[in-house]
Every structure is written in structure tokens, then in C-alpha cells.
Amino acid sequence: MWTPTEEEKYGVVICSFRGSVPQGLVLEIGETVQIFEKCEGWYRGVSTKKPNVKGIFPVNYIHLKKAIVSNRGQYETVVPLEDSIVTEVTATLQEWASLWKQLYVKHKVDLFYKLRHVMNELIDLRRQLLSGHLTQDQVREVKRHITVRLDWGNEHLGLDLVPRKDFEVVDSDQISVSDLYKMHLSSRQSVQQSTSQVDTMRPRHGETCRMPVPHHFFLSLKSFTYNTIGEDTDVFFSLYDMREGKQISERFLVRLNKNGGPRNPEKIERMCALFTDLSSKDMKRDLYIVAHVIRIGRMLLNDSKKGPAHLHYRRPYGCAVLSILDVLQSLTELKEEKDFVLKVYTCNNESEWSQIHENIIRKSSAKYSAPSASHGLIISLQLLRGDMEQIRRENPMIFNRGLAITRKLGFPDVIMPGDIRNDLYLTLEKGDFERGGKSVQKNIEVTMYVLYADGEILKDCISLGSGEPNRSSYHSFVLYHSNSPRWGEIIKLPIPIDRFRGSHLRFEFRHCSTKDKGEKKLFGFAFSPLMRDDGTTLSDDIHELYVYKCDENSTFNNHALYLGLPCCKEDYNGCPNIPSSLIFQRSTKESFFISTQLSSTKLTQNVDLLALLKWKAFPDRIMDILGRLRHVSGEEIVKFLQDILDTLFVILDDNTEKYGLLVFQSLVFIINLLRDIKYFHFRPVMDTYIQKHFAGALAYKELIRCLKWYMDCSAELIRQDHIQEAMRALEYLFKFIVQSRILYSRATCGMEEEQFRSSIQELFQSIRFVLSLDSRNSETLLFTQAALLNSFPTIFDELLQMFTVQEVAEFVRGTLGSMPSTVHIGQSMDVVKLQSIARTVDSRLFSFSESRRILLPVVLHHIHLHLRQQKELLICSGILGSIFSIVKTSSLEADVMEEVEMMVESLLDVLLQTLLTIMSKSHAQEAVRGQRCPQCTAEITGEYVSCLLSLLRQMCDTHYQHLLDNFQSKDELKEFLLKIFCVFRNLMKMSVFPRDWMVMRLLTSNIIVTTVQYLSSALHKNFTETDFDFKVWNSYFSLAVLFINQPSLQLEIITSAKRKKIIDKYGDMRVMMAYELFSMWQNLGEHKIHFIPGMIGPFLGVTLVPQPEVRNIMIPIFHDMMDWEQRKNGNFKQVEAELIDKLDSMVSEGKGDESYRELFGLLTQLFGPYPSLLEKVEQETWRETGISFVTSVTRLMERLLDYRDCMKGEETENKKIGCTVNLMNFYKSEINKEEMYIRYIHKLCDMHLQAENYTEAAFTLLLYCELLQWEERPLREFLHYPSQTEWQRKEGLCRKIIHYFNKGKSWEFGIPLCRELACQYESLYDYQSLSWIRKMEASYYDNIMEQQRLEPEFFRVGFYGRKFPFFLRNKEYVCRGHDYERLEAFQQRMLSEFPQAVAMQHPNHPDDAILQCDAQYLQIYAVTPIPDYVDVLQMDRVPDRVKSFYRVNNVRKFRYDRPFHKGPKDKENEFKSLWIERTTLTLTHSLPGISRWFEVERRELVEVSPLENAIQVVENKNQELRALISQYQHRQAHGNINLLSMCLNGVIDAAVNGGVARYQEAFFDKDYIAKHPGDAEKITQLKELMQEQVHVLGVGLAVHEKFVHPEMRPLHKKLIDQFQMMRASLYHEFPGLDKLSPACSGTSTPRGNVLASHSPMSPESIKMTHRHSPMNLMGTGRHSSSSLSSHASSEAGNVVVLGDSSMGEAPEDLYHHMQLAYPNPRYQGSITNVSVLSSSQASPSSSSLSSTHSAPSQMITSAPSSARDKYRHAREMMLLLPTHRDRPSSAMYPAAILENGQQCQQPPAAGAWIAEPERPSPSCLPTWGASWPPQCLPEACCMVRRPPAGPPDSPWFQTRLRGEGSSPRD
């Protein structure tokens, strides 16, 4: 039984479930489910992806998670109980997943891999968060990393920006709009680096300044891999600043034995140090880790003789460095130890040892050398951040390894009270010593001791480095043979503070001999006391010490003997009278240098400071000592801050009257010192002192007295520097005052409370007095007031400790109220005043509602004044933002009605005015200069918009009611409504918030729609009836339209999950606004007519929103408009015209969709339900016109949507042009909108120009030109045309059209326009223009005769199927091809334009199934133009270049022939039954025209009999021969006669091999003549044509003889022989033939005489008669491939026919010559045909003409021979072949035609097209190519290798030539 679940409510699918059981819910792994019920191992619930589909799924497929369930029951909601950031990561990764895959599809590979990496990182970080094993700091760090990656991914994927606070998504309902705006800004900045939202917000509630975070370097020595030393070594690590050239840290010492291990076995794995207290500034310095290696052993490493073995010296060995900057990045990212190898270099010259590290860093390689071994010191480094306590807490393992704390030389950034340190750092700099009579220089070792006043050596007061215990003596390293050693070694002296005074240092100098004894001989010493007589320590400087002579026998037991001597030059000046008879004599030529640096919190080197701290010793000097405190350096003061403050307050208590003012000034000086940015970090020290160490219980009285006295003096004094300093110190002075009063109150149980309150009130009166003074004429006073205002807000928190919130608020209100309220007090003072108010608002005081009620009026008053005058807008916006933020936070807990009321009264109007001003300035500045003024930036606009929205959001019904009631008149209300509507409109137009700020934009829309709902009632109530105001209503409607059309509200384009979230939170705000709009429209009543037609366009824009409900709300408004205009004017022409205009512009911009077209059908129904609207007749009339109008609009929509889809997509130019032509014609013919028509003319022209269709562009522009007359009527400015007369515009158009015709080489079309212009110029006597146009016309004639023009091909294209655009759907067109474009290229182009289309493989008209299917089918084949200008083509002496133009231009009719067999087929001669089906296509317009293609208007089908076809073929060939011969016979020189050679060869060779004979057999047969008595005349005509052909060939051979090239003589000889054979074969049929050519009859006539007997042809004999085939109208540029090329061959004559390779003697050579002679592709096609058609063998049994089978004409011959490719005709036809793409394989094999004319429907076998062994070809087969599948043939020979002899002029051959019987495989 199913039982509701209690706890099991939410889970994650851990295994995909296919839902294979009844009611099973299909679930994918990773989906989340909501569970309702449970039953025996099954749950019932829903997937959160599809919450509407309920089903069951197994329990064990679900991992349960805790969740919060609200509204339990049927409509319960479940929210997972997990960290919100985990939920966000989950949802975001799911959203990214689909987008990520799309990146790969769109080839954005780089982003694809980056995003994959980020997604993996997020999954890993999410896993860490869920593990629950992280510390709080680690959790925060992981969340920071997550948010950075989430924001990065969202930005790169174009998703919404997520506003965050503390790394968590904020709830927009819980914070003010101002805060939300700031968070958006912050989140945008954090895409590159994570910035906590808190950091970007203004600090509130008196936040203390943040402590700087110190950095620490953890260093561990892993090993020292040099084994070449063989001695113990000391390795010193330190941090070195290269830029300043000094060490900045102590040294870390590691002592190693000769094997490289630690000398102390306990140190194994514990040789590590922590370099502490590095500031952020230090991390930017050029720091290096420097390691100095000192060996302990013999004097010379490789010389055992130098010194005895038992004596060990410290000797320099080598140095290694590592740049911190180079490794810092990797250390920062790694968060753990990283290993580095430091190569150790040795010094070439020991005297330069002190600079070896600098030389290595500078890469001065001449001064150091690298040992042969490649290893060195292996260390690991780790960077740590935080104070020491935090470091200890987070890294306990480090401190368990015997860590050596290595401090900075000097103090860290902050010295906290209780941090006691007393270290003196001494550097052994250098020495200069005498040789002492030695031949070589000394080896000097310095020994140092620290001695107390009594001469005792202090124990353990010398440290060579951290990591090793302190010692009592120090021995320097020895530099070999150097009397001027440079050591540069730093020693730390941690001397106890109580032993410091009286102690001194003694340095003993010894020479280390390398002789056998190896003694260390003492030869001198030096000393230095640590503290001077005045109590100050040794100064931080280099000190030159005197060297005193001594020897090994000298004793230092009595230290007084030398302490009385001067230790240095300064000491010597202090005691000039030194007796010369002392034991120790100074060596004047020798000197010794040391430098010291003191790091002590208890010792000072400053005399004045010491005097202050010991003031009781100098009671008479106190005044002077206090005065001199100002001269003490800041470092010293902050170091001894607690001691100094204690001293000052003790002095104050000692004698208040006498020292009060001086102590006050000293205190002010110290407080202001901490305001310096250098010492700002010491403020926490001061705070700690006040809270825990301050004990001046009586100090408050004197501090208040002094402060009041300063205030009161400010009106009189000219110099006010000290007063200004006191004002700046106000915060800490009040802290001292309040803490002092608290201490006093505790001590006295609250005595003198009234006196204290009274003194504070008096002090505030003095403050008000200072602020109320007129400072306009006194800059000094101005600075005093500014200092006071700056410090004033800092004292509130202190006052709240002593006074109630209301009391403090009253103090503050009085003070702020005392400031001058005018904004004429000077801009700088304005800023200070507002900044003070801003800090007041940000203070803790303002967070109390009791204080806000007191302070808000005065704050709002000042802001109101500034906004009125548009001053300091940025500061004001910040203050307002803070106020709204506080009010919003408070509103969640308490009532803020009163405060909001105050803000509405004071701010709403001025905020609107400010925004309008900012927005208008912004527009103006951008228009003028292209840039914004500083106060009109997007930032200010955004700030004020967020403020306005915050205020509107806080307003409730009561506030709106009060607001509207407070308007004194309707004019005021009108002004307010216009302002707020205008601001809202600008908000949506200007896109104040970026596109990805979705949260902000949705909240803005919600506030706007809520506000409009409140205000619409006021609009209806006050401005509808008699007080109707068009301006307000129009503003309202415009706002509503803009609102609904906002991109951010178009929910259809966003993901379903996001859409659901938005609708759950806000609903569909477009629908809300649409209902509001409709309601207000209905309220208009008779005033609706004012908005016709003005609002048609905007309302139409609303209906284009793809939201059905919005559309249904808006459609009745259009009915209303038509109804009202019908009432007023009796028609609705205005509505109609405006609707069409707006529809066009909107759909062209990309709006609207398919369903919108159907919605307009609703308008027709709207006329029915209102029978009472009009009288019956009116209704009928209106109904008809209405329905007609809507139908027309629907048809327009169809065309517009097609146009939009073409323009919007990446469509080809052809589709765009076709769409535009379609739409243009619609405007002209159906709607008669001339302006729209002209607009589209220009759009079409531009498209043609872009596609370089210049002729079409000219014809397009001609349409506009024809609309104009040669009149002086003025025309307005339109499109790009200026205001001008109609004559001028027409002239300009004509010139442009002529120019385009010229570029398109269509000069014949341009000439009439030239003449028209010339006529106009002549009538105006404008001879200059006339001369220009006549020259232009003349140049066109020259171009016609001189320039080469290519003849285009024409193709018929059928577009079948409902998937095509409306303008193409189920229509056929004829297209004019591009230059050089042949059928195959055209087909490829069409298929690429329609990639979804399938090419049809037959020319038959498609059936209804194809026409109505949801697919695309293309049917393409070539067609032949039928020219209109036949007269020109038949005229003599018309140049061929002229005729060529008229053959292919101004053509409206096209022809396509398809051969077929009618009746029984004669197997002996197929030509008896070979008919031609001739299709004539008539277009709507002639080509060329405004498009490269036009629709077929009419189809005509006729059948041509076999005899008629034969007549046409022979006649065409005769005329072609005549044309060629006439070209050549008048030439004088031997030119190129290849064309003539080819043509003669094609005719004669074909005739010899049986071409004409087949016609003889077919039509001259007695049986045929008997059966067809009506064909007698036609048979006679055929005979005459054959006889004529023999005569023409004779003349042609004679011309050929005259001009033939010597190399081509063998060809000519062959032609003569074949011509004789041809005549002989025809002799029997035509007995009179020899009469025609007596010289050619018989064999006795010599070959030469054969040609001589044919005289040149007269013009009459070569007169071209009318030819039926358009092919013959193409002139010499289009020679037929065969002597008897059938008419069909001209129609589809672009087909490959394969012949044998034995053409003439050298067919390949001939082909080669032809190609060379005619490189032009146009002629290459002809050349190829000649080669292809040759055949020298005749085989009657396998005649090429015997087959009557014929395939559709678009098929292409296939053969195995390589000659197929070599001799392919350049114009071969690839009409209906599929391209090399995935198309149905059956399309490759069309059905063959059987004898009865039907098609063989059986598909071919798989291998039907593969060549098989040669076998005899039956006469019933076409033997020049395997055309048919074996199943359709009785004796199938699939491929015949050698073509048989047969007449190439036969009809079958011509059928093959055209490709009508060819294979589809080619």
C-alpha cells in the first residue's frame, strides 16, 4: 500500500532507470527527484526536470538527501538542506553540460577544453565541500575558488551574472535594489579575481581598520649534494634585497658534517626555518634567498701542508641564490612545499667574497665559477599568510619539526603591546691592517666577546644564526693572505635589557699562521661600548673603531685599562688629553669597521625620547621636553607608544594647570601621527592601549576643556594649524575622554555625571558654533570646518557608551542642522559636508530606528538641495543607497512606514527630475562628442535608477494614496505621471543594466509593472472624461508597449528551468502589463480615435511577442481601431495603411513567427460576434472589406516571414533576391503601396550590386525610373535621395542605370537610355551633357564590336515540397547561369543553397505526394533559349558578336527536348520510331531582368516526328557549315582554322561511317514512303538538304586546302579521302549528285581537283535560312559535335559521348593542337567533342545507330575508358545527378525505357556498372556506353569497350550526344 513519506522527500538518482515497469518514471543518473509516497521498495514521485510527470522508481536507485518541506500535502515544495553554493554548482553544471557540447559543434575548441577543465575543477571543489572535513578558513577558500570559476564560466557562455555576498547567491527580496546593484558591480569585477562583496561596500558601524596580513617563508634544507669538500660546513640562509643591496632578515644556520648530513643527529629532517613578518610591500621587492657556505677545516682545501691538522679555521667556500619573484607565482598557487635546487658557485678571488651573492645575481660570471658537479643545495619553500597564531593553528606539523623562527632585521609592520624585543644586529664590515714586517699578507681572524661592566664575559649573548644555540664568543671566517679583509657577516646580539647598560664589545685580531706550529698570534684589539653616557644606545650606522696594538702576552683581566681609552673618533674628541704612557698604544695606520642595527622595544637611540620617558629626572625641563616631542621620529614614537602615552597622562595628573595644554598638544600630535598612511597600522595598538592599559581617570576634564578652548578660539585666530590638528584627532580624543569618564565613574560610583553631561553639551555648542561660522572669506576657517566635519561621525560610537540613542541623535541633528543649508558655501565644502553626512548614515547610530526618525529629515533636506541643483550626484547617490539599504534591512524586522513616507515626500520628485536630466545629458553628450560627461556616466545612471527603484519598492498602497492626494492640481499630477513614465521608458530604451544582469532587470520590470498598476487608476480617474489628456495617455501606452517588448522578459528564448524559476517568482509580467494595457484601452471610450493610426505600430509590436495570451489580449484592440475609424470615416484606410507599413518594418527586423500569421485569421472572426455594432448593411460592407483586408495582410505576412527568414539566416544571395522580388511584386500588384515598392526596389538593387549582378541591378533600378516623368515637380527627401525635382532624380537614376549596364556588359540595354537622355539634353540645349552622353553611346557601340562576351547557360529548376520558402514552393523557374557556369556547377550551387534538398533523377512532372510532402526536392536540367529577335539573326552582314547578344538576351521562351520511341521499334534502324518530346517554357518576364531567374508562366508540349527531326538536324548542320566557311574564305593570311577543321572532320567522318545512310535507310525506304504518303514533301526536302550538304562540304574543303597549316596536311588528306567515300555512298541514292559536282565524280579525278572544282560560295549560297533549332542561332561559338546533330542534341548537348581512340591518324595530337589553339574554355568544349565523336571503323552488325532505347536527356554516358575524362565536353550535363553527399542510392539508377516507351522499374544489380569481358553487342543496344541495367536487356552487354562503326550523324547518336541515352554514373 502506498503511504506518504515523512522524511524521505528528496534524493539523487545514482543509477539510471529506464522505467520499464507500468507507470515507471524514466530517470537518468544525476537527476534529482521529489518523493511523495513509498511502497515495498518503490517510491512514487517526480523528477525535478519534469515536475508534471509522476511515476514510480526503485528505492535503491535513489540516494536520499535532507530537505526542507514546506506546504506539506498536494502542493508541497522541497528545498535540499545543503550549502547553497553546492546547490548552485549542481544546477550550473547541469546547465553548462548542454552548452559545453554545443561549443564543440560550433568549433569553439579552445573554450571547449577550458570549460571542461573548469567543470572538472568545480566537481572536485564541490566534493571537498560535501566531505565536511575542511576548516572554516578552508571552506571560505574553496567557496572563493568555486565562485571565481562559476562567474568565469557564466561570462564566457553568455549566461547571467550571479550577484553574491560572501560567496553565496543573494536573495533579491532580502536586500535593497541599491545593494543589489552594487553586488552586481562587484560580481562583475570578481570574474577575474574574487573580491569579497563586503570589501566593496562602504564600511559601516565604525569598523576598525583591517590589520595588514603578514607573509612568511617556510624553508627546509633537504640535502647538500656536494661531496667534494670533505669537511664540516656551515650553511647560512638569509633574505637579500638586491635593489637596496642589503640583507633584510636574520641568518638561518645549518651545520653539516663532511658527509653532508646534519652535525647534530637530532636535526635530521628538521633543518627548517620560518622567515617571518614580511609585509605586502616586502613581497614586491627584488628579494633573493642567499645561501653562504662556510667550511671548517684547513686553511687551503687541497693543501695538507698549510697548517696543522688539529687547527680548524672558518673559511669561505661558496654561495647560492634563488630569486623569490621568479618562484612567487608558483608558490602562491601551490599552497604547499615546492622543491628547488640551488647551484653553489665558488669565488674566484677571496677578497671579493663579501660581494659574491651580488655577482651571482648580476651574472658577473668572471668573478665566480661553478664546480664540475651539477647538484647543489636542495631546499623546499612554502609561502604562508596570516599572523603567527593562525600559522601555528593551521600548520601544526611545521612547528613540530624544530622550526627555527628567523625574524626580519627591524620591526614588522605592526608592533602590538606586549611584543617585547631587544636585539642588536652587528655586521663585521671590514678592516685595514699593517703587514707587520711580513713578506706576505696576514690571515686575519676576528674574535668577539660581549663583556659586562665588571669585565665578566656574558654567556650566550652571540647568535651566528637561528637554528643553532647562542654562544659566548664569535670567530670570524679567515680570508687567506688579506690585510684588508671584507667580511660582511651579520651577528645577532640578544643581550638582556638589564645587562645592556655598561656592557661593551671587544674584538681581538689574530694572524693565523700556516706554518708547522699553526699558531694564532694576537696582534691587536678594538672595543666599543653598547650605550653612550646619555643613556642612548649605539646608533644605527657604520662605526670606525680604533685598533690598539697588543701581543699574546697582553692581558685583558683589567678591562678598565682600555675602557678609559677612546674607542673611536667621536670618543677621542670627548677626551683629548690621553697620556702616551698607557699599556695599549693605538695603531694609527690600522682601522676596523663595524655597523649596528638596533631592534628593541625598550632601548632607544633618541635623546629627546629618553628624556621624556625619564622626565622625573629633569623636572625643570618638562616644558622643553614636551615641546621637543614633535621632533622625535615616528618610528621611535610608535615603538614606545604605550610608554609615551603612560608618561603623558602621568605628567597631566602631576600638574594639570601647568602641563595640560602641552600634554593635549602632544597627544594630538601622536594621534595624528597614526593617521599617516605609514603608521596607520598602529591604530590597533592605540585601541588596545585605550581599552586595556589606559588609566587616566581624571584626564577627561582637561581634554574636554582644551578641546572646547580650541573650538572657541577658531573664530579669532588667523593661524589655526593646531586647531585643525585637534579637529583631526577628534575620534581618539573622544575615545580617551569616554574611557577616562568610564574609569572615573567606576572609581567614584558615577559621581559628577551631570557635570560631565553638561560639559559635553557645551562642547557640542562650541562645535555648532564653529560650523555655523561663515567661511567663504576665510580659507583657514574653511579648513578647520572641513577637519571637524571629517572627524565628527567618528565620535558617535563613543558617545553611545555614555548617552542614549535619542540623545546622541539630537546632538548630531543639531550639529548637522547648524551647517549652512545653502549650496553656495563652495564646492569643496559641499563635498566635505556630504561626506560627513554619508559617514553619519553609515554609522551604527543610523541603524537604530529611534535615531533615524530624528536624523532622516535633516539628511534628506541636504540631499534634496543638492539634487535640485544637480551637484555632487555621485556622493548623494551613495548616501541614498546606504539609507535605502538600512531601511530595507529594518523593514524585515520593524515598521518603516514613517521613514518611507518622509523619503517619498522629499525624494521621489527630485529623483525623477535628476534621472531625466542625467539621461538627457547622456544622450546630448554622446550625440555631440561621442563621449559622456563625468556626471553622466552609466555608473551614476545606474546608482540613481537603483535608488528610485528602491524607493518605489518600499512604497505600499498607503504611500501611493498619500502621494496622489498631495498633488494640489491635475497639472502637477500630469507632470509627475509624464516624468515617471518617461523615466521608465528611458530605462528600457537605454538598457541601463547590462544584458547579463538578469536578476536586476527582472526586479526592475517587477517594480515598474507594480508602480504602473498603482498609477493607472489615477490616470483613468483624472484624465479620461472631460479632462482627457492625449500626452499622458500616449506616454502610458508607449511605456506599456516598451515594457512588453523588453528582451529580458522574452521567456521563450531561455531554458525551461530558468523560465520556471522566473514565472514562480514574478509570473509572466508581459501578460500582467498586457491586461493592464487592454483595461486602460477599454476605459478610453470615444477617445480611442486619438490613437488611430498612431498606436497601431506599437500595438502591432506587442502582438509580435511570441506569447499566445498577450496576442489574444491585443488582437481585439485592432478590431476596435477598425471599428472606430469605420464609424468616423466610413472606412479604415488609415488602419490598413499603417498596419501594412508597420508589419513590413517589424517583420523585416526579425520579429513575428508562423503562428502569428494564423492569429491574424482571428480578426476575421472578430467581425462576427458583434451584430449590434453597426446597421446590417454597414456591417456587411465592413465585414467584406475587413475580411479582404485581413486576407491580404495574411498573404503579406507569408511573404514577409519568408523575407525575414532569408535575411536573418546565412542564406545565399539567390534566396534573398528571390524573396525580395516576391515581396516587391506583392506591394506593387496586390496592395499598391508605391513607397514600400520603391523601398524594396532599392533593397533588391543593393543585393544585386553585392552579388555583382550589374545587369539585374540596372533593370531593378529601371523600375523606379519608369515611375518618374521628365517633369519639374518637386520631390521630398526619400531614402538616400535629397530634396530635388522629378527631372533631376530621373536623370540621376538614368545615369546610374547606364553605368550598371556598362559594368554588366549589357551595352545594348544602355543605348536606348543614352538616347533618351540625349533627347532631354538636346531639348534643354545642354550641349555639354549631350556631348558626354553621345560619347558614352559611341563607346558602347565600340564595346559591342570589340569586347568579348560570354554566352550564359540557362537552367530550369523545379522546387517541390512544403519545406521550401513560400515564394519557391511547388514552382518552376528558369535561371540564367553565371559566366563559365555549367550544369554540374549549377547543380552543386543549388544543392549547397538548399542543403536539405534531394535532387530528382527524372524530368517528369512530380506527383501530388511530392508536392505536399514535408521535404525539399530539386529538379534541374539545362534548357535552350528561343530568341525573340529572329530577324536580326537571319540578316546578312550582321556581325556575329551582335547576333550572339540577341541569341541569349531578351529571351522569354526556352526549349527542352526529350527523345522517346513511339510504337514498335525497328531493331535494324531505331530512327524510324525515335520521336522528340519538345517542351517550351514561357516565363513571366524576359531574361535578363530584375532577377537572374523568373517563374515559368506557361508550358507547351509538342511532339516532333523522326523525319522532321532528321530534316532539322541536317539543315542545322548545313547552316553551321555555311557560317563557318563564310568566315574563313575571305581571309588572306594563314590563320588558325582549327574550328573549320573540326567541323569538317565531324561531318565527313560521321557521314562516311554511316550517319546519313541511316536516314536513307529509315526514310527513303519504299515501305516507309508507302506507309507515310503525307511525308513525300518532307522526304524530298531531306534529300535536297543532303545534296546541299555535299556541295557545302566541297566548298569547305576548298577553303580548308587554301589555309591549312603544313603540319595539318595529313588531316586534310584524310578528309579528302573520306569525302570521296561519302559522295560514293550517296551516289546510288542521288543519281544527279555528279551533276552537282562533276569534278568530284568517279575515281579519275585527282584529289586536288576535287577541291578546285568547288568555287567559293557566293553570299547567296551561304545565306542563312531560318533554323528551327535554337542551337543553330548560337553561331560559331556553339558548334554541334556531330555532322547530323539532332535537334535534341542542341537542347542537352552538354553530354559526354565516348568514342574509340583511333580518330584519324593522331587524334590525341589533334586534340592537343586544338587545345593549344583555343585555350578558351568555351572552345575547348567544342574541341573535345570533335575528338570524342571520331570513329574509323564501321560495323553494320553493331551500329551505333541501331538502338532505339533512349534514356532521359539529363543522363550522362558512362564508359570505362580514360578517354571519357580526357575528352569530356566542357558543357556536359550533370543535371539531375546527386552530388557527392548522402542521397538515396536509388537515385543513381533511373529506370530504362523499354520498347513500348515505358520505364523499366526493376533496379539494377549491384555490379551493373562494372566493365565486363567484351562480347558482341546486339543491334538493339546502344553500344557507345552501358546505359541500361542488365535486367532490362535480353542480352545484356554492360560495357562495350570499342564503339562500332556507324553514322555519328544518326538520330540515335545525336540522342547519345545529348546525353539522353546515357548512364547516370558519370
mmCIF file with all atom_site columns, C-alpha atoms in Angstrom, residues 217 219 234-239 247 249-255 267 270-276 402-409 423 425 462-470 490-494:
data_model
loop_
_atom_site.group_PDB
_atom_site.id
_atom_site.type_symbol
_atom_site.label_atom_id
_atom_site.label_alt_id
_atom_site.label_comp_id
_atom_site.label_asym_id
_atom_site.label_entity_id
_atom_site.label_seq_id
_atom_site.pdbx_PDB_ins_code
_atom_site.Cartn_x
_atom_site.Cartn_y
_atom_site.Cartn_z
_atom_site.occupancy
_atom_site.B_iso_or_equiv
_atom_site.pdbx_formal_charge
_atom_site.auth_seq_id
_atom_site.auth_comp_id
_atom_site.auth_asym_id
_atom_site.auth_atom_id
_atom_site.pdbx_PDB_model_num
ATOM 1  C CA . PHE A 1 217 ? 58.506 31.849 4.064  1.00 0.00 ? 217 PHE A CA 1
ATOM 2  C CA . LEU A 1 219 ? 62.362 26.976 4.148  1.00 0.00 ? 219 LEU A CA 1
ATOM 3  C CA . ASP A 1 234 ? 78.069 25.896 7.929  1.00 0.00 ? 234 ASP A CA 1
ATOM 4  C CA . VAL A 1 235 ? 75.301 26.993 5.524  1.00 0.00 ? 235 VAL A CA 1
ATOM 5  C CA . PHE A 1 236 ? 73.796 30.432 6.225  1.00 0.00 ? 236 PHE A CA 1
ATOM 6  C CA . PHE A 1 237 ? 70.433 31.278 4.622  1.00 0.00 ? 237 PHE A CA 1
ATOM 7  C CA . SER A 1 238 ? 69.127 34.829 4.532  1.00 0.00 ? 238 SER A CA 1
ATOM 8  C CA . LEU A 1 239 ? 66.800 37.099 2.545  1.00 0.00 ? 239 LEU A CA 1
ATOM 9  C CA . GLN A 1 247 ? 70.174 41.764 3.894  1.00 0.00 ? 247 GLN A CA 1
ATOM 10 C CA . SER A 1 249 ? 66.457 39.099 7.566  1.00 0.00 ? 249 SER A CA 1
ATOM 11 C CA . GLU A 1 250 ? 68.457 37.311 10.215 1.00 0.00 ? 250 GLU A CA 1
ATOM 12 C CA . ARG A 1 251 ? 70.515 34.353 9.102  1.00 0.00 ? 251 ARG A CA 1
ATOM 13 C CA . PHE A 1 252 ? 69.374 30.748 9.404  1.00 0.00 ? 252 PHE A CA 1
ATOM 14 C CA . LEU A 1 253 ? 72.333 28.465 10.184 1.00 0.00 ? 253 LEU A CA 1
ATOM 15 C CA . VAL A 1 254 ? 72.574 24.789 9.274  1.00 0.00 ? 254 VAL A CA 1
ATOM 16 C CA . ARG A 1 255 ? 75.672 22.924 10.476 1.00 0.00 ? 255 ARG A CA 1
ATOM 17 C CA . LYS A 1 267 ? 68.467 17.687 13.359 1.00 0.00 ? 267 LYS A CA 1
ATOM 18 C CA . ARG A 1 270 ? 64.470 19.166 10.987 1.00 0.00 ? 270 ARG A CA 1
ATOM 19 C CA . MET A 1 271 ? 66.715 21.625 9.155  1.00 0.00 ? 271 MET A CA 1
ATOM 20 C CA . CYS A 1 272 ? 63.951 24.150 8.589  1.00 0.00 ? 272 CYS A CA 1
ATOM 21 C CA . ALA A 1 273 ? 63.240 27.799 9.288  1.00 0.00 ? 273 ALA A CA 1
ATOM 22 C CA . LEU A 1 274 ? 60.371 30.264 9.047  1.00 0.00 ? 274 LEU A CA 1
ATOM 23 C CA . PHE A 1 275 ? 61.309 33.718 7.732  1.00 0.00 ? 275 PHE A CA 1
ATOM 24 C CA . THR A 1 276 ? 58.619 35.796 9.408  1.00 0.00 ? 276 THR A CA 1
ATOM 25 C CA . GLY A 1 402 ? 62.054 22.049 15.479 1.00 0.00 ? 402 GLY A CA 1
ATOM 26 C CA . LEU A 1 403 ? 61.312 25.125 13.407 1.00 0.00 ? 403 LEU A CA 1
ATOM 27 C CA . ALA A 1 404 ? 63.811 27.991 13.619 1.00 0.00 ? 404 ALA A CA 1
ATOM 28 C CA . ILE A 1 405 ? 61.978 31.339 13.709 1.00 0.00 ? 405 ILE A CA 1
ATOM 29 C CA . THR A 1 406 ? 64.069 33.727 11.602 1.00 0.00 ? 406 THR A CA 1
ATOM 30 C CA . ARG A 1 407 ? 62.986 37.320 12.091 1.00 0.00 ? 407 ARG A CA 1
ATOM 31 C CA . LYS A 1 408 ? 63.231 40.381 9.962  1.00 0.00 ? 408 LYS A CA 1
ATOM 32 C CA . LEU A 1 409 ? 66.056 42.844 10.612 1.00 0.00 ? 409 LEU A CA 1
ATOM 33 C CA . ASP A 1 423 ? 68.171 42.592 19.567 1.00 0.00 ? 423 ASP A CA 1
ATOM 34 C CA . TYR A 1 425 ? 72.497 43.240 14.898 1.00 0.00 ? 425 TYR A CA 1
ATOM 35 C CA . ILE A 1 462 ? 76.046 35.900 20.490 1.00 0.00 ? 462 ILE A CA 1
ATOM 36 C CA . SER A 1 463 ? 73.997 34.212 17.773 1.00 0.00 ? 463 SER A CA 1
ATOM 37 C CA . LEU A 1 464 ? 75.523 33.301 14.404 1.00 0.00 ? 464 LEU A CA 1
ATOM 38 C CA . GLY A 1 465 ? 72.088 32.418 13.093 1.00 0.00 ? 465 GLY A CA 1
ATOM 39 C CA . SER A 1 466 ? 68.719 30.961 14.063 1.00 0.00 ? 466 SER A CA 1
ATOM 40 C CA . GLY A 1 467 ? 68.568 27.204 14.279 1.00 0.00 ? 467 GLY A CA 1
ATOM 41 C CA . GLU A 1 468 ? 71.698 26.893 16.449 1.00 0.00 ? 468 GLU A CA 1
ATOM 42 C CA . PRO A 1 469 ? 72.198 27.725 20.144 1.00 0.00 ? 469 PRO A CA 1
ATOM 43 C CA . ASN A 1 470 ? 73.745 31.027 21.199 1.00 0.00 ? 470 ASN A CA 1
ATOM 44 C CA . ILE A 1 490 ? 75.916 39.684 10.428 1.00 0.00 ? 490 ILE A CA 1
ATOM 45 C CA . ILE A 1 491 ? 75.867 38.556 14.069 1.00 0.00 ? 491 ILE A CA 1
ATOM 46 C CA . LYS A 1 492 ? 72.868 38.905 16.343 1.00 0.00 ? 492 LYS A CA 1
ATOM 47 C CA . LEU A 1 493 ? 73.474 40.006 19.949 1.00 0.00 ? 493 LEU A CA 1
ATOM 48 C CA . PRO A 1 494 ? 70.399 39.143 22.078 1.00 0.00 ? 494 PRO A CA 1
#
